[in-house]
Each structure stands twice: as structure tokens, then as C-alpha cells.
Amino acid sequence: MFDSLNIPTDGQKVQFLNGKAQDTPNPIIGFIEGDGIGPDIWSATQNVLDEAVRIAYDSNKQIKWVEIFAGEKAHKKTGEWLPQQTTDFIKEFGLAIKGPLATPIGGGIRSLNVALRKQLDLYACFRPCRWFTGVPAPVVEPQNVNMTIFRENTEDIYAGAEWEAGSEASKEFIALAKKHGKILRDGSAIGLKPMSEFGSKRLIKKAIEYAIEKKLPTVTLVHKGNIMKFTEGSFMEWGYELAKEEFGAQTISEKELWDNHNGVAPAGKIVIRDRIADNMFQQALLRPAEYSVLALPNLNGDYMSDALAAQVGGLGIAPGANFGDNRALFEATHGTAPKYSGMDKVNPGSLILSGVIMLEYLGWTEAADLIEAGLEKAIQDKQVTYDFERLMTGATLLKCSEFGNEIIKNMKSA
Ligand code: NAD
């Protein structure tokens, strides 16, 4: 099935136990270069990841990369934007990392990213948002932001169930709504917002497990349940229910905290609480230090992740991953920035830090820490790409590849 992919014979398939990747010295991992600036940022990222692993583990560990294809490169090679072989590879081997993909114009694909998440059932979008010392940021105290977002990836208004104004389907839904006592304006476009107990609970479970593993103090369910009671309100209720049923020993609800513990969490207990989404946007700016893990439905999560990324310095260094059961796809969160294609100019930080999440997922924390420290030092030394250089005084402008090399230099001298 993978004959044309050159799978290294000395690599191993990553094994999973209870949803966690087991230590694998030579894991086979797929990479998708991506379109536009993708090849530039991937090249810098691959060098940094390989070098960090070599410095941390010498010859005892090494990633065995396999190029898999999606986007324009896949289309040129196979005539398809997302070949079946690519999704089959990720289902079989579990891990891949990707650069950004352009949305094909015409051709019936809404978004390759959405298609990948759907076909692989990558239901949890993971976005850590923290500030690195020296990064130009628009807020006064960016150091107070250290939040990790778990965004539901498969449901909500993004499920793709929407119909044009005046279409047969829209008319039928308007008539059906009327039958059930809801008057909708004739001629409206219609979109559905499905949210299930299954979909909400598996996402919130990942968020709580993460908080337990990282010993973080709170998990906040972010919703608009005050208005959308049966969808977002249920998201919140299912969250509290899950915490009680499956993590009763490790968690406490905010209500119980105030009812029985004077607002002080018993040692080792994670506080589960909820915030209305609009309030959460204020909280993120006014009291960011009080939040650690956020679990959100799809749309709220989309908005919140870009807002928090901006708060700590922008998309150039905002990493991401999409998790399913026993599989994960790590990715730069920005797009293909086509005007900078092939210029070796943009910031590779987003993809490099997505690689850091991947190393942590593999349990290779020594290599992950080396990269984070190397990147932070490069920024502190003001050796940066154009997006930061133009906002700093006295900074040296580096190309994309040079920024990667600067991180490697810092790792070597650490
Ligand atoms: P974009 O993120 O590609 O670019 C917007 C602007 O952000 C750029 O012009 C640039 O100024 C800046 N930027 C982006 N990445 C940067 C980096 N690494 N370093 C420095 N600056 C950076 O958004 P867009 O122009 O709206 O979208 C272009 C294409 O990318 C579209 O086809 C879109 O569908 C696709 N897209 C893909 C993904 C993905 O693959 N995850 C995400 C968003 C958009």
C-alpha cells in the first residue's frame, strides 16, 4: 500500500498504550511540506528537530522521516489534492507533521485541513499559547499568558451542514422549524449546529487528562450556554458530568469549591469551571494568569486560539496539533502566506514549536526543551525574522533558514 513512499526499513511504527505514544527510538513519522511558504519553514524545522534529537540522544534516537503528500505537490504528482495514501499512512503510522496547505480553488474541497481532520477523526485541536521572553506583544504583561486550548474539531457550526438561501433544503428546514414552533425568516440561508455528548465528552476528557498530566490548576469550559442552551449549554453540563464520573478523585467543580472549601482547592485537585465565551475574551486580557487549560466547542475555540496567539506575539510562533485516538497531526497554525513563497523570509517558529509538541508527545522532553530554550535565546538576542525585526529596536534581520540555524547554534552551546 505504501510502496511508493520509501518507508525506512530501520524505522519503527509508534505504538500507543492507553492513548499515549510509547517510547520508540526510531519512529517513522510522516511530513507534508505544505504549499506557499511551507517548503521554507519545513526545511528549517526538519533541521532543528533532527539536530535537537542528535544533541539530546546522540545515536540512540532518530526520527525516520517519510514524505507524504497533500496540496499542490500532491496534485502535481497524482492529480489529487489529498491522496488516499496520505490519510492511510497517518492511520497506519499514527504521527505526521505538516506545513500549511492552500485551499484548492474550484474542485469541491472546502479546506484540505478540514478534510484531513474529518477523515482522520482528529477531534481535539490543541493550541498552547505562551509568551517567549523578548517577543514583541501587543499587551502590557504577555508573560501572564500561559493557556492551553483544546478545541473540538468535528462538530458545531463547522460540521459543514449548511444550505444556501432559497435552496430546497433551506426551505424544508424553515418549514420544519415552523412545525416545531420556531419562526425563521423566509429566504434565509440555514446552517446547523450539531453538538453531541460523545463529541463534547471525548474532547473535554483530553483537556482534563492534559491538566492532570501537567499538574495544572484549572480546566475552564468556555461556552455560550446562556443563549444556546441545548448545544453550548449541554457542552458545559457534559463537561461537569464527565469530570465527576471519570475524574472524581482528581477534580472539583468551582461550585463545590465555594460551597464546601471556601474557594481554596484541596491539594492536587483540578478545579473544573465554566465561563461564558464573551466574558472569557475579557478574562484572557484582564486576568490571564488565572487560566491554564481551556476546553471549547469548535467556533469559540477557533476565535479564542487566534486571539490568544495574537496576545503573545502572533501567528508566526503559534504552534498546533490535532489529536485523535492513537494518532496526531502537528501543524503550523498560519496559512501559506503566498506572497512570501520561496523567499526564505518568514518565521518558521510556528512549525518548529509544533515539532516541539510532537517531541513531547513522543516523550522526548530533553530534545523539546533544547529547542524551546534555543528559540527563546534567539529572540532574546534579537536574531529574528522580518515579522519580529520590524517591531524590535536593534534587532538583526535573519532569513527563515538562518533563524533555524541560530536555534541550532544556541542548542549546541547550551
Ligand atoms: P496566512 O496565514 O497565509 O497569511 C496572512 C499573513 O500572515 C501573511 O501575509 C503574513 O504577513 C503573515 N504570516 C503568516 N505566516 C507567517 C509566518 N510564518 N511568519 C511571518 N508572517 C506570517 O493567511 P491567508 O493569506 O488568509 O491564507 C493564505 C492561504 O493559506 C489560503 O489558501 C488559506 O486557505 C490557507 N490557510 C491554510 C491554513 C493551514 O494550512 N493550516 C491555515 C490558514 C489559511
Coordinates of N, CA and C and ligand atoms in Angstrom, one line a residue, residues 37 41 98-104 110-113 117 127 315-317 331-340 345-351 385-388 390, ligand 1:
I37 N 4.8 29.1 1.6 CA 6.0 29.2 2.5 C 6.3 27.8 3.1
I41 N 9.6 26.8 5.6 CA 9.5 26.6 7.1 C 9.7 25.1 7.4
K98 N 2.8 18.8 9.4 CA 2.6 19.4 8.1 C 2.8 20.9 8.1
G99 N 3.2 21.4 7.0 CA 3.2 22.8 6.7 C 1.8 23.2 6.3
P100 N 1.6 24.5 6.1 CA 0.2 25.0 5.7 C -0.2 24.5 4.3
L101 N -1.5 24.4 4.0 CA -1.9 23.9 2.7 C -2.9 25.0 2.1
A102 N -2.7 25.3 0.9 CA -3.6 26.2 0.2 C -4.9 25.6 0.0
T103 N -6.0 26.4 0.0 CA -7.3 25.8 -0.3 C -7.5 25.8 -1.8
P104 N -7.7 24.5 -2.3 CA -7.8 24.4 -3.8 C -9.0 25.3 -4.3
R110 N -13.6 22.0 0.5 CA -13.8 23.3 1.2 C -12.5 23.7 1.8
S111 N -11.8 22.7 2.4 CA -10.5 23.0 3.0 C -9.8 21.7 3.2
L112 N -8.5 21.6 2.8 CA -7.8 20.3 3.0 C -7.6 20.0 4.4
N113 N -7.4 21.1 5.2 CA -7.2 20.9 6.7 C -8.4 20.3 7.3
R117 N -8.7 16.5 9.0 CA -9.3 16.4 10.4 C -10.5 15.4 10.4
R127 N -3.8 23.8 21.1 CA -3.0 25.1 20.9 C -2.5 25.6 22.2
L315 N 0.9 34.9 14.8 CA 0.8 33.5 14.3 C 2.2 33.0 13.9
G316 N 3.1 33.8 13.7 CA 4.5 33.4 13.3 C 5.1 32.4 14.3
I317 N 4.6 32.4 15.6 CA 5.2 31.4 16.5 C 4.1 30.7 17.3
E331 N 0.9 20.8 13.3 CA 0.9 21.7 12.2 C 1.1 23.2 12.6
A332 N 1.7 23.9 11.6 CA 1.7 25.4 11.7 C 0.3 25.9 11.7
T333 N 0.0 26.9 12.5 CA -1.4 27.3 12.6 C -1.7 28.4 11.5
H334 N -0.7 29.0 10.9 CA -1.0 30.0 9.9 C -1.2 29.4 8.6
G335 N -1.5 30.3 7.6 CA -1.7 29.8 6.2 C -0.4 29.8 5.4
T336 N -0.6 29.8 4.1 CA 0.6 29.6 3.1 C 1.3 30.9 2.8
A337 N 0.7 32.0 3.3 CA 1.3 33.3 3.0 C 1.9 33.4 1.6
P338 N 1.1 33.2 0.5 CA 1.7 33.0 -0.8 C 2.6 34.2 -1.3
K339 N 2.4 35.4 -0.8 CA 3.3 36.5 -1.3 C 4.8 36.3 -0.8
Y340 N 5.0 35.4 0.2 CA 6.4 35.2 0.6 C 6.9 33.9 0.2
K345 N 12.0 33.8 3.9 CA 11.9 35.0 4.6 C 11.1 34.9 5.9
V346 N 10.0 34.0 5.9 CA 9.1 34.1 7.1 C 9.6 33.4 8.3
N347 N 8.9 33.5 9.4 CA 9.2 32.9 10.6 C 8.8 31.4 10.7
P348 N 9.8 30.6 10.9 CA 9.5 29.1 10.9 C 9.0 28.7 12.3
G349 N 8.9 29.6 13.3 CA 8.7 29.3 14.7 C 7.5 28.5 14.9
S350 N 6.4 28.8 14.2 CA 5.1 28.1 14.4 C 5.3 26.6 14.1
L351 N 6.0 26.2 13.0 CA 6.2 24.8 12.7 C 7.2 24.2 13.6
T385 N 13.4 36.9 12.4 CA 12.9 37.1 11.1 C 12.1 38.4 11.0
Y386 N 11.7 38.8 9.7 CA 11.2 40.1 9.5 C 10.0 40.5 10.3
D387 N 9.2 39.5 10.7 CA 7.9 39.9 11.4 C 8.2 40.4 12.8
F388 N 9.3 39.9 13.4 CA 9.7 40.4 14.7 C 10.7 41.6 14.6
R390 N 10.9 44.0 12.5 CA 10.3 45.3 12.3 C 9.6 45.9 13.6
Ligands
NAD1 P1 -1.8 33.4 6.0 O1 -1.7 32.9 7.4 O2 -1.3 32.5 5.0 O3 -1.1 34.8 5.9 C1 -1.6 36.0 6.4 C2 -0.4 36.9 6.7 O4 0.2 36.5 8.0 C3 0.8 36.8 5.7 O5 0.6 37.7 4.6 C4 2.0 37.2 6.6 O6 2.0 38.6 6.7 C5 1.6 36.6 7.9 N1 2.3 35.3 8.2 C6 1.7 34.1 8.1 N2 2.6 33.1 8.4 C7 3.7 33.8 8.8 C8 5.0 33.4 9.2 N3 5.3 32.1 9.4 N4 5.9 34.3 9.5 C9 5.6 35.6 9.4 N5 4.5 36.1 8.9 C10 3.5 35.2 8.6 O7 -3.4 33.7 5.7 P2 -4.2 33.9 4.4 O8 -3.4 34.8 3.5 O9 -5.5 34.3 4.8 O10 -4.3 32.5 3.7 C11 -3.4 32.0 2.6 C12 -3.8 30.6 2.2 O11 -3.5 29.7 3.3 C13 -5.2 30.3 1.9 O12 -5.3 29.4 0.8 C14 -5.8 29.7 3.1 O13 -6.9 28.8 2.8 C15 -4.6 28.9 3.6 N6 -4.6 28.6 5.1 C16 -4.1 27.4 5.4 C17 -4.1 27.1 6.8 C18 -3.4 25.8 7.2 O14 -3.0 25.0 6.3 N7 -3.5 25.4 8.5 C19 -4.5 28.0 7.8 C20 -5.0 29.2 7.3 C21 -5.0 29.5 6.0

